[in-house]
C-alpha positions as a Markdown table, in Angstrom:
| # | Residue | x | y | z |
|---|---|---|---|---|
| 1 | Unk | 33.8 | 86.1 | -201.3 |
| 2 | Unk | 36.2 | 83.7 | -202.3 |
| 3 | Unk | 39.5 | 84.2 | -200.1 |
| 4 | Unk | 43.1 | 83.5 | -202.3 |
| 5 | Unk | 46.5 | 82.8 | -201.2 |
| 6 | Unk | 49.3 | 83.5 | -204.2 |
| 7 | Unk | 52.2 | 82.0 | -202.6 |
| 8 | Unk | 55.3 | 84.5 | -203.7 |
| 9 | Unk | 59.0 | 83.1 | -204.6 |
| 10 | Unk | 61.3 | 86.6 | -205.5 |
| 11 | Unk | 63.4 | 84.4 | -207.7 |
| 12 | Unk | 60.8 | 83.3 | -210.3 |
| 13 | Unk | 59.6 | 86.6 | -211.3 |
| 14 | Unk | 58.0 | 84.8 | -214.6 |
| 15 | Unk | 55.5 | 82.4 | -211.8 |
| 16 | Unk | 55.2 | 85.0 | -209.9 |
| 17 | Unk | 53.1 | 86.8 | -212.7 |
| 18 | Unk | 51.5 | 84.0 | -213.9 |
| 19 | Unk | 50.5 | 83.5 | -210.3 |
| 20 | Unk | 49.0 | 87.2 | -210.6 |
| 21 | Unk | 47.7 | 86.8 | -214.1 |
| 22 | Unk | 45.4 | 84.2 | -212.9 |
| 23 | Unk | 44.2 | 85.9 | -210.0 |
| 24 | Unk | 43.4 | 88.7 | -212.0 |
| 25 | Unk | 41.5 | 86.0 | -214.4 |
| 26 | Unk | 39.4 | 85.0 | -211.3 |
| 27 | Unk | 38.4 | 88.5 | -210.2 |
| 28 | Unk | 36.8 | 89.1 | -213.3 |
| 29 | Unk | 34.5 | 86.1 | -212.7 |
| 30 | Unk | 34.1 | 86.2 | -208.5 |
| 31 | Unk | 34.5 | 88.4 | -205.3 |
| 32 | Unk | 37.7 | 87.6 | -204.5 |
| 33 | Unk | 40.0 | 88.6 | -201.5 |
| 34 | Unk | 43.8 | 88.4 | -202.1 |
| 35 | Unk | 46.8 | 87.7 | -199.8 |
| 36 | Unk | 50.3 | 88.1 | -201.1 |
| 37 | Unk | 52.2 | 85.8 | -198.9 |
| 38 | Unk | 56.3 | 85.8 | -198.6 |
| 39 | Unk | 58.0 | 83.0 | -196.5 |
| 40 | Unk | 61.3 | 83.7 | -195.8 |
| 41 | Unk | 63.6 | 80.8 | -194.2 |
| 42 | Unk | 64.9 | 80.4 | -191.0 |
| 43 | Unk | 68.5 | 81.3 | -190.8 |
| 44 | Unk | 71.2 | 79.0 | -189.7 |
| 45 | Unk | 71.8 | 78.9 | -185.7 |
| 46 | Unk | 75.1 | 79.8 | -186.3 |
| 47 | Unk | 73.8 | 83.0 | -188.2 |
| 48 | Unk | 71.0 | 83.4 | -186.1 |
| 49 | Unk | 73.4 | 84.0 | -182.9 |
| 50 | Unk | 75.3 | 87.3 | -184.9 |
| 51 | Unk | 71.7 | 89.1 | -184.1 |
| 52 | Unk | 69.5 | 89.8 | -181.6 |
| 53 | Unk | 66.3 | 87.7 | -181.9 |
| 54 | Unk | 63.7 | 90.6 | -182.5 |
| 55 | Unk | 66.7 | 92.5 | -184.8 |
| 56 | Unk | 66.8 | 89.0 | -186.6 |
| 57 | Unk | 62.9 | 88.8 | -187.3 |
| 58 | Unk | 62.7 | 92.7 | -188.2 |
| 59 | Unk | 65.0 | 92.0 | -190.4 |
| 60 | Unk | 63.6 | 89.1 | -192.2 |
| 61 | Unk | 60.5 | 90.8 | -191.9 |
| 62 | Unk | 61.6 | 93.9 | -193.6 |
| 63 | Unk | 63.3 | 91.9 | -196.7 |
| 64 | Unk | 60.1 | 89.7 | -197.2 |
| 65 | Unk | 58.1 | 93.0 | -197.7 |
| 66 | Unk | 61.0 | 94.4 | -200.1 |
| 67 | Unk | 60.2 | 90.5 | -202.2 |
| 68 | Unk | 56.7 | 91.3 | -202.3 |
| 69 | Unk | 56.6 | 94.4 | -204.0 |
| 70 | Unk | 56.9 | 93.4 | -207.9 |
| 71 | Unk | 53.8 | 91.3 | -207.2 |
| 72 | Unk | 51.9 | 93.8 | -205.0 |
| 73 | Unk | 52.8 | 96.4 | -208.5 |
| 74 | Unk | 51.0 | 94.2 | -210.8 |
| 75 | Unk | 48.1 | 93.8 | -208.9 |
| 76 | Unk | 48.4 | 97.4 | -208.4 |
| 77 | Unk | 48.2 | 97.9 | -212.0 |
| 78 | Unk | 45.6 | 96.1 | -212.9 |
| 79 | Unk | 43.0 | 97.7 | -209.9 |
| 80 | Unk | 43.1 | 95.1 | -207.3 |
| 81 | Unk | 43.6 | 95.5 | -203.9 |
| 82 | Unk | 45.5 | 93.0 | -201.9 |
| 83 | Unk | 47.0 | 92.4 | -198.3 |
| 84 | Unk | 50.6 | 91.4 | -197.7 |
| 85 | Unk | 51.9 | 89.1 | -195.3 |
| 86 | Unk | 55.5 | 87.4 | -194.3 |
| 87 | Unk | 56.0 | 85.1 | -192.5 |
| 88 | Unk | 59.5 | 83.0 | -191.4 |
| 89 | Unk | 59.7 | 79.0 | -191.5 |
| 90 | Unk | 59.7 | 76.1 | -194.1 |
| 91 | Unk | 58.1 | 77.2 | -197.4 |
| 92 | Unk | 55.7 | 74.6 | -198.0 |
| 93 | Unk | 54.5 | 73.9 | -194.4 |
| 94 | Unk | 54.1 | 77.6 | -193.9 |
| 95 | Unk | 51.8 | 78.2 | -196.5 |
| 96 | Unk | 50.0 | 75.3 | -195.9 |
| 97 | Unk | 49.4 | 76.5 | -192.7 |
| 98 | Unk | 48.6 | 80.1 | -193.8 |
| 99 | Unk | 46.0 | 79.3 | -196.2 |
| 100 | Unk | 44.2 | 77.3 | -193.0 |
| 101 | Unk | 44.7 | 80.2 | -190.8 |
| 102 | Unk | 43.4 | 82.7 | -193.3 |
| 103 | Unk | 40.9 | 80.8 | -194.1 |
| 104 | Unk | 41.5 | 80.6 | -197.6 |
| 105 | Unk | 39.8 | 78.8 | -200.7 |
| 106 | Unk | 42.4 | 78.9 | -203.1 |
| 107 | Unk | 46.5 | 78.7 | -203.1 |
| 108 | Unk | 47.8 | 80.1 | -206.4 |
| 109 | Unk | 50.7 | 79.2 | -207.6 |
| 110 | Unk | 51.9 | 80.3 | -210.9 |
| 111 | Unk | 53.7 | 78.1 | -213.7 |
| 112 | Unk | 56.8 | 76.4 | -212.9 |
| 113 | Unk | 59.1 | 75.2 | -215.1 |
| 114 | Unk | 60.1 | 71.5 | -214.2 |
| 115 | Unk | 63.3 | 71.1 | -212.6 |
| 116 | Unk | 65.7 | 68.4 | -210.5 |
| 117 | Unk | 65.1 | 69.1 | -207.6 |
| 118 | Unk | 60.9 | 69.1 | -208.5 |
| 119 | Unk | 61.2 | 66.0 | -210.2 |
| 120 | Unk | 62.9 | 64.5 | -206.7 |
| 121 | Unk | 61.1 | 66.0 | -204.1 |
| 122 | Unk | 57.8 | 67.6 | -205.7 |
| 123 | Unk | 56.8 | 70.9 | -207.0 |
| 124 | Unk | 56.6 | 73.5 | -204.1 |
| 125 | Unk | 52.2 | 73.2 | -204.8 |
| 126 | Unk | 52.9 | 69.6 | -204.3 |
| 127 | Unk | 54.5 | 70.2 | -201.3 |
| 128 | Unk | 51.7 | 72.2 | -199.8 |
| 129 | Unk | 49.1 | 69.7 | -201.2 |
| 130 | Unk | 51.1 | 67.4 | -199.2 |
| 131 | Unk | 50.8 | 69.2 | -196.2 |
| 132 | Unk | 47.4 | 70.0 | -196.6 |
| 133 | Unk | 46.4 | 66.6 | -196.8 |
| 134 | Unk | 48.5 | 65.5 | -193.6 |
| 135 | Unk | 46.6 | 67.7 | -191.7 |
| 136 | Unk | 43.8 | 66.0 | -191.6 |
| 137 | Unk | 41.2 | 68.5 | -192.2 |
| 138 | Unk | 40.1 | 67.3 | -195.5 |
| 139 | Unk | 36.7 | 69.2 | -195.4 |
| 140 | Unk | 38.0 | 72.3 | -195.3 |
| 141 | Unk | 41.2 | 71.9 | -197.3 |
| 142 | Unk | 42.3 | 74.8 | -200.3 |
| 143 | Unk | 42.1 | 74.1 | -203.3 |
| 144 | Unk | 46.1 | 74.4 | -205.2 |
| 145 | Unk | 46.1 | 76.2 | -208.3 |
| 146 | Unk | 49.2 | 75.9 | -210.7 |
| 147 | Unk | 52.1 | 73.9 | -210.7 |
């Protein structure tokens, strides 16, 4: 069973379904096991100190979960069963480190639309391909789908 990681950004509602409309491309072809994955940024210290550390991640937790639902519908509608996960910390590291956890084959990412910033510093998947590579672990590294 191939294990997939689709990587889910709440303001890019247009990748995140080309994200999920090649998953669902996959699944037609191969067993596949799908994790939704949210990560939601640290907060500033100085907005990190107005809560109570546990309040702080329930909070983040509970928001992430709210992000994850237009993308947990489609796959919804289309059959496929998923499992959804957030997680706090610096987007392209923590996926990177995700996928390794997990276990996973495959990150998907869906179509991005080029931009400043990506042109600068990288697409997000470049990012993670980045990060994937640093570790060292080249044997058993995911493969990055999308842009």
């Amino acid at each position: 069973m191939t294990r997939i990681l689709v990587p889910i950004d709440p303001t890019e509602p247009a990748r995140t379904r080309s994200a999920i409309e090649e998953v669902v491309r996959m699944r037609r072809n191969d067993r596949v096991s799908i994790r939704l994955l949210r990560v939601v940024p640290k907060v500033s210290g100085h907005v990190a100190m107005l809560f109570g550390k546990q309040e702080l991640l329930e909070l983040q937790l509970e928001a992430g979960a709210e992000e994850l639902e237009y993308a947990r519908s489609l796959l919804d509608l289309a059959g496929i069963p998923c499992t959804c996960t957030v997680l706090v910390g610096r987007t392209a590291e923590t996926i990177a480190t995700a996928a390794r956890d997990y276990g996973c084959d495959r990150i998907v990412f869906g179509r991005d639309e080029p931009s400043l910033a990506g042109k600068i510093f990288g697409s997000l998947a470049q990012q993670v391909r980045h990060h994937l590579g640093a570790s060292g672990d080249e044997g058993r590294m995911p493969q990055v789908i999308g842009s």
